[in-house]
Each structure stands twice: as structure tokens, then as C-alpha cells.
mmCIF file of N, CA and C in Angstrom:
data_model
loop_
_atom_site.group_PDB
_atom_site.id
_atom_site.type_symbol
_atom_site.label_atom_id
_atom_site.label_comp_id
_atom_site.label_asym_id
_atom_site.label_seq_id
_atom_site.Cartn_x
_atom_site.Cartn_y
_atom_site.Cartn_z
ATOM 1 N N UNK A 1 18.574 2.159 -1.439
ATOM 2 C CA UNK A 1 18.802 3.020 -0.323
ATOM 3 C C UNK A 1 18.957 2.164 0.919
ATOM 4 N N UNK A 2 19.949 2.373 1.407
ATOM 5 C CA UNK A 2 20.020 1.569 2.580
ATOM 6 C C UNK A 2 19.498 2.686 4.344
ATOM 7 N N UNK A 3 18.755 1.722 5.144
ATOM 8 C CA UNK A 3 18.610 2.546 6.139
ATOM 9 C C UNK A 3 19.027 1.957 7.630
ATOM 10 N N UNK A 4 20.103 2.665 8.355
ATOM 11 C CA UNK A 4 20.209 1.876 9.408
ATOM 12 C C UNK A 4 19.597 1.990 10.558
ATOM 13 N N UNK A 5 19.402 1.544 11.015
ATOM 14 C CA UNK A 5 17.965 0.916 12.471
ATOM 15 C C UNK A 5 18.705 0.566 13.730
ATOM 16 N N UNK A 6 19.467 1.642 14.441
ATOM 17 C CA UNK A 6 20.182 0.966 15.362
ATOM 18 C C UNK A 6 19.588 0.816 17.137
ATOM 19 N N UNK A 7 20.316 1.090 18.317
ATOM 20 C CA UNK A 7 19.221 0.552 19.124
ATOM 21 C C UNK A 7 18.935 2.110 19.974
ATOM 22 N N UNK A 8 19.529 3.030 19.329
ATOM 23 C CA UNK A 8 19.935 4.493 19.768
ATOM 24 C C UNK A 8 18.670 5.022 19.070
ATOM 25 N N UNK A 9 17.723 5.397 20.118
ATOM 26 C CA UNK A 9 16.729 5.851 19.938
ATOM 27 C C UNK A 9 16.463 6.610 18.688
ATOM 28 N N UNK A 10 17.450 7.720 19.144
ATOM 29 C CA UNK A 10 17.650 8.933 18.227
ATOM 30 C C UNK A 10 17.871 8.549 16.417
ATOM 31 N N UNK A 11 17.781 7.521 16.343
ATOM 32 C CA UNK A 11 18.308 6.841 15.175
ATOM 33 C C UNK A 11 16.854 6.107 14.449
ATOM 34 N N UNK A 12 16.015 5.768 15.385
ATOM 35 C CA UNK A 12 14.550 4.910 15.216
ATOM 36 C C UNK A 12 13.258 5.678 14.063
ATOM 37 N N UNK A 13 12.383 5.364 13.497
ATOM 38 C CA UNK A 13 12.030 5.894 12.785
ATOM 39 C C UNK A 13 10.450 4.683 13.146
ATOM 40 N N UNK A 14 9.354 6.082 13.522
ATOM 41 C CA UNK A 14 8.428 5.435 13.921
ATOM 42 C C UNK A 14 7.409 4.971 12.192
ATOM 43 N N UNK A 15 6.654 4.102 12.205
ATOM 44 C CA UNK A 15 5.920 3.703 10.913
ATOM 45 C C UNK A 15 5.135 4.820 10.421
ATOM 46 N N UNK A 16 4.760 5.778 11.202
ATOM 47 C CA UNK A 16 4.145 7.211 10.188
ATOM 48 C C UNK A 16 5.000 7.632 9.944
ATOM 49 N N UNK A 17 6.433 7.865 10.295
ATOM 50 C CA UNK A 17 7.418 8.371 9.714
ATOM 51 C C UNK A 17 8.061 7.934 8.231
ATOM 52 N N UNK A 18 8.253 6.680 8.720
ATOM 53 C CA UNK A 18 8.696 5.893 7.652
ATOM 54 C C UNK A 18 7.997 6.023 6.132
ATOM 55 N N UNK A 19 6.411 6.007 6.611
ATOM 56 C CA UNK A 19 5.429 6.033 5.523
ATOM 57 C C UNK A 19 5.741 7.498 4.932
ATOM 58 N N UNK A 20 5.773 8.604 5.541
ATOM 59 C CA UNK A 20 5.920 10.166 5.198
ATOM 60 C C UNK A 20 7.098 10.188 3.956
ATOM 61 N N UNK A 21 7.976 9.084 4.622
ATOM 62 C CA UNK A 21 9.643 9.484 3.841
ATOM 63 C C UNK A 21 9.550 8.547 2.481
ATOM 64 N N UNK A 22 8.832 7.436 2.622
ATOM 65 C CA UNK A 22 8.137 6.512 1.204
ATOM 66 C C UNK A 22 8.726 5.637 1.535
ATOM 67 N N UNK A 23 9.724 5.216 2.802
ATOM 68 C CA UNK A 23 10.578 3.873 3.009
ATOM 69 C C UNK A 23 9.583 2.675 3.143
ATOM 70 N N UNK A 24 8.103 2.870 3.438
ATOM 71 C CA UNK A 24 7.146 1.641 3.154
ATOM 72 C C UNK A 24 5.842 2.525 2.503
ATOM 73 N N UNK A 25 5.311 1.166 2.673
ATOM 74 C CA UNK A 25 4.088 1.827 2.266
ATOM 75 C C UNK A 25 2.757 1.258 2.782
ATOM 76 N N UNK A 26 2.925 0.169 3.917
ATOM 77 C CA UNK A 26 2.203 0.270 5.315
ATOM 78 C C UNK A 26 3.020 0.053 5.758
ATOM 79 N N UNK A 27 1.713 -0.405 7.294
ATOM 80 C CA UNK A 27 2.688 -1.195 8.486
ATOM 81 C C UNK A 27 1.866 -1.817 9.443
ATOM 82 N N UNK A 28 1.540 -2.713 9.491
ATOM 83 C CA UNK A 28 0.508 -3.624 10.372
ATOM 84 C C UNK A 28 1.009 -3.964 11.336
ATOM 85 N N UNK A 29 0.126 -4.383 12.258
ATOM 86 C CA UNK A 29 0.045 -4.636 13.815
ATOM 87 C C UNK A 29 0.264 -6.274 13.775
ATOM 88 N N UNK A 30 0.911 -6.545 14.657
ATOM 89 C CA UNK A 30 1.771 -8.115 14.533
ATOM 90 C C UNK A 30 0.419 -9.129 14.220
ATOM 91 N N UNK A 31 -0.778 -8.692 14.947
ATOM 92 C CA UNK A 31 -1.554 -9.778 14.557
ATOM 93 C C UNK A 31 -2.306 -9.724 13.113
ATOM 94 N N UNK A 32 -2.200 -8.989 12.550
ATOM 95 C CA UNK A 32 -2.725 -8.837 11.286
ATOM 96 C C UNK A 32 -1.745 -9.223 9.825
ATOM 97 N N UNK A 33 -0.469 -9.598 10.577
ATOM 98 C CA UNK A 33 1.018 -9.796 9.379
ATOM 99 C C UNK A 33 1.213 -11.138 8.923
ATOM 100 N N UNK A 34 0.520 -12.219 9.473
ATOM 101 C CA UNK A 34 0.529 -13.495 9.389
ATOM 102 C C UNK A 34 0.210 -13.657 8.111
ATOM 103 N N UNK A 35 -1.799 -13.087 7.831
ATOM 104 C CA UNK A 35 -2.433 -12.867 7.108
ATOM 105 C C UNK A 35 -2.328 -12.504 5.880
ATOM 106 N N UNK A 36 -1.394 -11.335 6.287
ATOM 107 C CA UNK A 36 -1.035 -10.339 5.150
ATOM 108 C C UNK A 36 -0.026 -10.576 4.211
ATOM 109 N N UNK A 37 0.701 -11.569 5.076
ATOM 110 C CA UNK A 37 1.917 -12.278 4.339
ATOM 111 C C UNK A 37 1.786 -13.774 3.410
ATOM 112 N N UNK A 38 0.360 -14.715 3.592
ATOM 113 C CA UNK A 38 -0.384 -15.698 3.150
ATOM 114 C C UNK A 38 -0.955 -14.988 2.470
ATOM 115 N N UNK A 39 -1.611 -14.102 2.010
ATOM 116 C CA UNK A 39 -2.403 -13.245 1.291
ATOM 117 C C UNK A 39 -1.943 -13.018 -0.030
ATOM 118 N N UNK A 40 -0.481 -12.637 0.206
ATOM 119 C CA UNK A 40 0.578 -11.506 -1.031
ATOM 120 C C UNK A 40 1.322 -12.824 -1.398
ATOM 121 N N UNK A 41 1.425 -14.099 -0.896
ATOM 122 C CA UNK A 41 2.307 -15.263 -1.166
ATOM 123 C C UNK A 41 1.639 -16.125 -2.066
ATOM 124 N N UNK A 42 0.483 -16.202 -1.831
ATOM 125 C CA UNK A 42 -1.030 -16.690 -2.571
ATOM 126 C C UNK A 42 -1.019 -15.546 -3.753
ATOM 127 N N UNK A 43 -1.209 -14.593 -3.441
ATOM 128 C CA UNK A 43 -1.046 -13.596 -4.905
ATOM 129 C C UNK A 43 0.262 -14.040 -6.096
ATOM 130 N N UNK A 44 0.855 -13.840 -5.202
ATOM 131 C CA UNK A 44 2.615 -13.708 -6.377
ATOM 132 C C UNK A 44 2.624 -15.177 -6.731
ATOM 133 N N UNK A 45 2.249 -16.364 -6.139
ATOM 134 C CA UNK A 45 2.144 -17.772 -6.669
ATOM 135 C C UNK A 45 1.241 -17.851 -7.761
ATOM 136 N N UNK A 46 0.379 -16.909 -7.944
ATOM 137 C CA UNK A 46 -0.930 -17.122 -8.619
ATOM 138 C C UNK A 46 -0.760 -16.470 -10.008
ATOM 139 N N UNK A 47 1.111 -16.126 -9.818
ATOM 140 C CA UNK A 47 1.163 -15.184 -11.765
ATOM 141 C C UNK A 47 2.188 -16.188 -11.826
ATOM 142 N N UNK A 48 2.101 -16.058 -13.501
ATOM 143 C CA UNK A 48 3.619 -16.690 -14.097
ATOM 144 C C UNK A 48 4.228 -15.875 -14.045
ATOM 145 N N UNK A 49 4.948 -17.493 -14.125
ATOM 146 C CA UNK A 49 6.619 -17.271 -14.068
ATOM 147 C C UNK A 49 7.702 -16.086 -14.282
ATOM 148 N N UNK A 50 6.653 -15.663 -15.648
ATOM 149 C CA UNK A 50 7.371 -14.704 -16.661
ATOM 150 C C UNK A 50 7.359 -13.431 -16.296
ATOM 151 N N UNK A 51 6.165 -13.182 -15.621
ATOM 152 C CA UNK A 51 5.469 -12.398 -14.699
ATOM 153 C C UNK A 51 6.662 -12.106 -13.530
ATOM 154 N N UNK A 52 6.693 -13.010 -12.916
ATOM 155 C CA UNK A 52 7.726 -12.308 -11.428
ATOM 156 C C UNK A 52 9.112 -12.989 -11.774
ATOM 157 N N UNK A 53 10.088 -13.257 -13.160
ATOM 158 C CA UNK A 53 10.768 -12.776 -13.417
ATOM 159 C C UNK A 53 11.093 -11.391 -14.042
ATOM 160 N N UNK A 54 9.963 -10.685 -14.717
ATOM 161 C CA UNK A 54 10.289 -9.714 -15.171
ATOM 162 C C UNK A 54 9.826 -8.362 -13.963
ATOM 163 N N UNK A 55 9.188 -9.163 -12.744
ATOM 164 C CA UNK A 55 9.194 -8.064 -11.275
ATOM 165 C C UNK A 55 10.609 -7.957 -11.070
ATOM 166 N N UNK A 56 11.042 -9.210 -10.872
ATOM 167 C CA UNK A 56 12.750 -9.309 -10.121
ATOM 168 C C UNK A 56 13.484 -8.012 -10.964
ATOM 169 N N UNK A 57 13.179 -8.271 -12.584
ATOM 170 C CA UNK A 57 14.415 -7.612 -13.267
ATOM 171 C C UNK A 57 13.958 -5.988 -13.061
ATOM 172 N N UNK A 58 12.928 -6.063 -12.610
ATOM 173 C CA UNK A 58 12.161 -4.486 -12.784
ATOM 174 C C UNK A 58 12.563 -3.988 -11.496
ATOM 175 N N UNK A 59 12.600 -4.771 -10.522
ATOM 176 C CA UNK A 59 13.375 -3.837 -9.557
ATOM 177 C C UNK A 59 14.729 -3.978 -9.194
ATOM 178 N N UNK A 60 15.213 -4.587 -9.951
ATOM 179 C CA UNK A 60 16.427 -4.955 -9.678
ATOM 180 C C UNK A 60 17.458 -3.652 -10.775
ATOM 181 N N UNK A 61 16.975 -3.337 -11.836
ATOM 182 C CA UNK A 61 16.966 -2.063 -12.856
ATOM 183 C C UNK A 61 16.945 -0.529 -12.402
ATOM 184 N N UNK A 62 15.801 -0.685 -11.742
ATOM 185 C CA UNK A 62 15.221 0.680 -10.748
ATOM 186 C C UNK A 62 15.803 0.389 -9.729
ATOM 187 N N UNK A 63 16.725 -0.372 -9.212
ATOM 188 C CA UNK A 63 17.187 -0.086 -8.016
ATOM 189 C C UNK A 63 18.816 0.082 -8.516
ATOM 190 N N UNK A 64 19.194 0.137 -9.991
ATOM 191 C CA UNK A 64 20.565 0.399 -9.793
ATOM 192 C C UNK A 64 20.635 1.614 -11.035
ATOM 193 N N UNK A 65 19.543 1.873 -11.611
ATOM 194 C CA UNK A 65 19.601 3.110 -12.582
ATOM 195 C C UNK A 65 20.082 4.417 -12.121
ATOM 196 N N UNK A 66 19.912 4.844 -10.972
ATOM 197 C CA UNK A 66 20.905 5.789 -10.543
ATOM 198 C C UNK A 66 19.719 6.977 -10.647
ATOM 199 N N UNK A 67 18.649 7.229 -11.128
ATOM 200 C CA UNK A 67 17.544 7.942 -10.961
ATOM 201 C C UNK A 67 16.168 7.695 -11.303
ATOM 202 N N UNK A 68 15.557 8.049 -10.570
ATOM 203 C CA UNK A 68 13.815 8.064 -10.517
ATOM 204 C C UNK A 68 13.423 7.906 -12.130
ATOM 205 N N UNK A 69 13.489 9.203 -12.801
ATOM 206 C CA UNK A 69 12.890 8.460 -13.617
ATOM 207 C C UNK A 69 13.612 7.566 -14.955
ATOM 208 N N UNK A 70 14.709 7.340 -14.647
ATOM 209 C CA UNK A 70 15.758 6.289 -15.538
ATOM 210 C C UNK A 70 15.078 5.294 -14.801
ATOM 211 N N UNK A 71 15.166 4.873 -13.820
ATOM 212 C CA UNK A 71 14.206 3.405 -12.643
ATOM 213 C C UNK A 71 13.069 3.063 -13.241
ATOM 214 N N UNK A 72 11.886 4.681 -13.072
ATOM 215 C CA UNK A 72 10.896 3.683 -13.734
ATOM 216 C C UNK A 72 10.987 3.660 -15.385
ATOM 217 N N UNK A 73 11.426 3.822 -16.143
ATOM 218 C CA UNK A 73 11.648 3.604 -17.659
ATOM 219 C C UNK A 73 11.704 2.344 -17.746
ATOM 220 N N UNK A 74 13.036 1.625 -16.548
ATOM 221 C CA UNK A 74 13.240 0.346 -16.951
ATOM 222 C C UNK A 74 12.485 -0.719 -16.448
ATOM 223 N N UNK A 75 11.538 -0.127 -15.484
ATOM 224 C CA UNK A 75 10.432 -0.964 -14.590
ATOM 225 C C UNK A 75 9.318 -0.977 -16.259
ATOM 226 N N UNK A 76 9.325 -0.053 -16.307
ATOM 227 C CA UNK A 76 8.350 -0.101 -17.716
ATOM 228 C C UNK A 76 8.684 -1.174 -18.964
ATOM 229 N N UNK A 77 9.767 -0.918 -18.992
ATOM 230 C CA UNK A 77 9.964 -1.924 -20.424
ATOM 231 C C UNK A 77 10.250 -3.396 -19.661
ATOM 232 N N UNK A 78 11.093 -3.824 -18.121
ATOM 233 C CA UNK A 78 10.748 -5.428 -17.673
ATOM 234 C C UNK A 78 9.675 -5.808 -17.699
ATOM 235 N N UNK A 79 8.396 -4.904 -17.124
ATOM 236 C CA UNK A 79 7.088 -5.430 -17.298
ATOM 237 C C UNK A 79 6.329 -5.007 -18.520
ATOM 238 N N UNK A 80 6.882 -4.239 -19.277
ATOM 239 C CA UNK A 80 5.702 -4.264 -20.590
ATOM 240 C C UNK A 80 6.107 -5.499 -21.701
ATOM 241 N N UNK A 81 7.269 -6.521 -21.313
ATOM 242 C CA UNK A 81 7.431 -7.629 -21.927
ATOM 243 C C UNK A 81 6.501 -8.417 -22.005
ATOM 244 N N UNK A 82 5.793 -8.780 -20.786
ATOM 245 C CA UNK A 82 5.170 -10.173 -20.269
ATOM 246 C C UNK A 82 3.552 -9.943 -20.039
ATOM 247 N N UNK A 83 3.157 -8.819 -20.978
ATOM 248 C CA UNK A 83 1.729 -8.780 -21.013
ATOM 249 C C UNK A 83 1.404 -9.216 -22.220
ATOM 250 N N UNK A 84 0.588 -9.828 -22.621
ATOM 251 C CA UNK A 84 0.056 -10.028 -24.200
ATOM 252 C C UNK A 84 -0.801 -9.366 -24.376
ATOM 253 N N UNK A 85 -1.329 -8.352 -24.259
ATOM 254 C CA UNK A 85 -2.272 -7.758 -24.836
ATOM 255 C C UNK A 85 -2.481 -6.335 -24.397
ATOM 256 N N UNK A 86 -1.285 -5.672 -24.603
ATOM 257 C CA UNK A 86 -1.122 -4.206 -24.248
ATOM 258 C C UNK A 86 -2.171 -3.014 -23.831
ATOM 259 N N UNK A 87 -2.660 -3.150 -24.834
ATOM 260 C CA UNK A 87 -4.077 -2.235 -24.681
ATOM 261 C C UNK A 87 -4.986 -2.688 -23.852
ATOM 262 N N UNK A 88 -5.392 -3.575 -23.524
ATOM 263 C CA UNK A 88 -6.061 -3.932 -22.003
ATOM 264 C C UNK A 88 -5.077 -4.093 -21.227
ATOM 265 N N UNK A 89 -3.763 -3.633 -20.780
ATOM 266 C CA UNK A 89 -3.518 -3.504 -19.833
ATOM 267 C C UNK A 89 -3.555 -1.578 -19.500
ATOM 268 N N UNK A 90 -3.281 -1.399 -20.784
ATOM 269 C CA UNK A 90 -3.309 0.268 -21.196
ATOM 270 C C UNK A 90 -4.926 0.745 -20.337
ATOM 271 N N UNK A 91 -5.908 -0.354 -20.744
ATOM 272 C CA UNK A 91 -7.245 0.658 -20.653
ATOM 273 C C UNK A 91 -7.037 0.379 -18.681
ATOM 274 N N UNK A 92 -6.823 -1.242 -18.413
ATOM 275 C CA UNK A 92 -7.030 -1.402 -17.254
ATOM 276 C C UNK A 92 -6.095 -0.544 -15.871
ATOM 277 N N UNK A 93 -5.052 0.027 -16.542
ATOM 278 C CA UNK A 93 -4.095 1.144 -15.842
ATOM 279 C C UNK A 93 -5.184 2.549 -15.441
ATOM 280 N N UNK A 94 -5.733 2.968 -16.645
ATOM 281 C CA UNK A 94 -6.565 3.933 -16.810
ATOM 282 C C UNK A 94 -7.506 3.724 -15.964
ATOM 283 N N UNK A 95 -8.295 2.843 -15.902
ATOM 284 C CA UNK A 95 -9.876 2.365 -14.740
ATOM 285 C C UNK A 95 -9.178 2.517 -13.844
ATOM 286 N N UNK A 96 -7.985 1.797 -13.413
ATOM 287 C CA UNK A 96 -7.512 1.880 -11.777
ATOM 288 C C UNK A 96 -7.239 3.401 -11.739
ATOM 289 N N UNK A 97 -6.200 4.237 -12.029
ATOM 290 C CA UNK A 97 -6.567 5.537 -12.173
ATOM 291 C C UNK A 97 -7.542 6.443 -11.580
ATOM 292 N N UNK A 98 -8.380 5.928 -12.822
ATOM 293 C CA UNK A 98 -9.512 6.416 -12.560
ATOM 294 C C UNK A 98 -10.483 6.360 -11.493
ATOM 295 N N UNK A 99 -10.122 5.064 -10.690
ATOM 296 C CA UNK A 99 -10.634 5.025 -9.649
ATOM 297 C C UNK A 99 -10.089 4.933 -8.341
ATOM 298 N N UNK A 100 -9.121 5.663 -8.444
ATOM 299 C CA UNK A 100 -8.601 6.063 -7.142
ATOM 300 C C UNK A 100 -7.157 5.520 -6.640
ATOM 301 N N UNK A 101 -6.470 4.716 -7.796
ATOM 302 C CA UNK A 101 -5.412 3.618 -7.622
ATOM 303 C C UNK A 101 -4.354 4.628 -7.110
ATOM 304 N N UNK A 102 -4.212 5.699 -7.336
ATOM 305 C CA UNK A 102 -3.254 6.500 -7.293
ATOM 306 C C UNK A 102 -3.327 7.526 -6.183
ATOM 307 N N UNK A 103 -4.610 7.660 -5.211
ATOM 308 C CA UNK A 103 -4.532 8.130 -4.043
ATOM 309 C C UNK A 103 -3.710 7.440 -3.038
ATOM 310 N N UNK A 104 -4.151 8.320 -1.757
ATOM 311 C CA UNK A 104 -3.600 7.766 -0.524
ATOM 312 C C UNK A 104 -4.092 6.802 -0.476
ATOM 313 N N UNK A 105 -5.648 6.637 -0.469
ATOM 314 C CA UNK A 105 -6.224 5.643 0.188
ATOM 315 C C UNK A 105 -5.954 3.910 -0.998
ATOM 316 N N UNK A 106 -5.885 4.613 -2.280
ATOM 317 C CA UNK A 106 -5.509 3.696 -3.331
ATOM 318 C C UNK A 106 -4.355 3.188 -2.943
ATOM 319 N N UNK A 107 -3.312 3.960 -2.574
ATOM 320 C CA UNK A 107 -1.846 3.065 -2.599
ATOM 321 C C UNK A 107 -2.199 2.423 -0.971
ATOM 322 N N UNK A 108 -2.621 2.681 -0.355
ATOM 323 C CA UNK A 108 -2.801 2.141 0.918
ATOM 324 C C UNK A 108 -3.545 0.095 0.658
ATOM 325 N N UNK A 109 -4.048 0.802 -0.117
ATOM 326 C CA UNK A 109 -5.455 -0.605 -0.337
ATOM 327 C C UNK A 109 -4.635 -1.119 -1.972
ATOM 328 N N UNK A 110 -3.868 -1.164 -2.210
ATOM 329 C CA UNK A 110 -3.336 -1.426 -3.688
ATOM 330 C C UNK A 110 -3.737 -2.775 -4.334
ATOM 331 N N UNK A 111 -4.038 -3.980 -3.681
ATOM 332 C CA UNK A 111 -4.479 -4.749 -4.269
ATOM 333 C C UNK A 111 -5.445 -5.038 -4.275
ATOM 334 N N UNK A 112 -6.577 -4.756 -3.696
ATOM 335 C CA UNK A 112 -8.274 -4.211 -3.895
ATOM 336 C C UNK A 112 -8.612 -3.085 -4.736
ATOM 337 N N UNK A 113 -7.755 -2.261 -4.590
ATOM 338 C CA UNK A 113 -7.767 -1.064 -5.732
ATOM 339 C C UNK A 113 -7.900 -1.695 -7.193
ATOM 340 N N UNK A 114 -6.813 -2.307 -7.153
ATOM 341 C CA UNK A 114 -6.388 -2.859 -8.615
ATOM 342 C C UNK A 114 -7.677 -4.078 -8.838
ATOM 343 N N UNK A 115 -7.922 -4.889 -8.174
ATOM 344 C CA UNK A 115 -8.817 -5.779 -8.213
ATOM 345 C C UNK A 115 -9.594 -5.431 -8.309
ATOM 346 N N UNK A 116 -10.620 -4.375 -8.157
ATOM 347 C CA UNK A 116 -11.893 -3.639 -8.316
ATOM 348 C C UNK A 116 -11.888 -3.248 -9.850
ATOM 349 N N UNK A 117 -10.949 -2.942 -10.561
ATOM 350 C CA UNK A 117 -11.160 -2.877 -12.189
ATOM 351 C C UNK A 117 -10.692 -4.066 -12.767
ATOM 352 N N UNK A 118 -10.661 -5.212 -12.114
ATOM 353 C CA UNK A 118 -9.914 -6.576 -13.047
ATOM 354 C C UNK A 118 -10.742 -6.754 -13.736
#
């Protein structure tokens, strides 16, 4: 989806907005982005290889499948390649779940969410 951002007010889209429509999913205050960006760079360095090639192909799939749920089907099968051990990832989907991964406040906090059942 492409969105254009031009300098015509009427055109601008404030970050609760944005969040409402799903175009992000935060939005931090300049001094907190430094952080946040060393944080998620340190994360994604910290998986293989195989791992964030099969992110690339997973959104790269879901972004040209042409619908929601054709997208995630194929997000499902790039990443259900590169786990070895299915069923603990099966149970560990379920704990996050279960504990809130899938709220507001879960998708807000998504990698503490998820980290709280590792």
C-alpha cells in the first residue's frame, strides 16, 4: 500500500491516526527512536540467517498476494520453514496468546510480550 505524505495539510495523517488505520503500529518521540532503533538492530542481528531470509520472503509474499488472507498463508509457510521444532513453537504461539500477545497493549509491547513466554 502506498501512502502519500504531502506538505498540504489536508493530506497529513497524525500518529493516532495512522495507528487507527494499521499503517504503523507505534510511534515514538524523537528522543526515544535512537534507542528503539539499536534495540530492534541488536534483535534482528541476534537470529539466523535463515531466520530473516525467510522474514524478507514472508513479507515480500504478503505484500504481493493480492489478499489478507492469501498474505498471511504465505507468511506462514516462509516462516514455518526455519523453525526446527514446530511444536514448541506451536505451544510458545499459544503462551504468548495466552498472555496477552494479541491485545492492544500486547501488539503495542510486542517484543516483551513475546519475550515474557521465551
Amino acid at each position: 500500500m502506498a501512502v502519500s505524505t504531502t506538505s498540504n495539510p489536508a493530506h497529513r495523517f497524525d500518529a493516532e491516526t495512522a495507528e487507527r488505520y494499521g499503517w504503523i503500529n507505534r510511534a515514538l518521540p524523537p528522543e526515544e527512536l535512537d534507542g528503539f532503533v539499536e534495540t530492534l538492530a541488536r534483535r534482528i542481528a541476534a537470529l539466523r540467517p535463515e531466520q530473516i531470509t525467510a522474514a524478507k520472503a514472508a513479507v515480500g509474499a504478503a505484500a504481493t498476494s493480492g489478499s489478507l488472507p492469501a498474505g498471511l498463508g504465505e507468511e506462514s509457510r516462509a516462516l514455518g520453514g526455519v523453525y526446527p521444532a514446530p511444536d514448541a513453537a506451536v505451544e510458545r504461539t499459544r503462551a504468548a496468546v495466552a498472555a496477552g500477545a494479541q491485545t492492544r497493549e500486547g501488539e503495542l509491547d510486542r517484543e516483551a510480550s513475546l519475550d515474557r513466554v521465551a
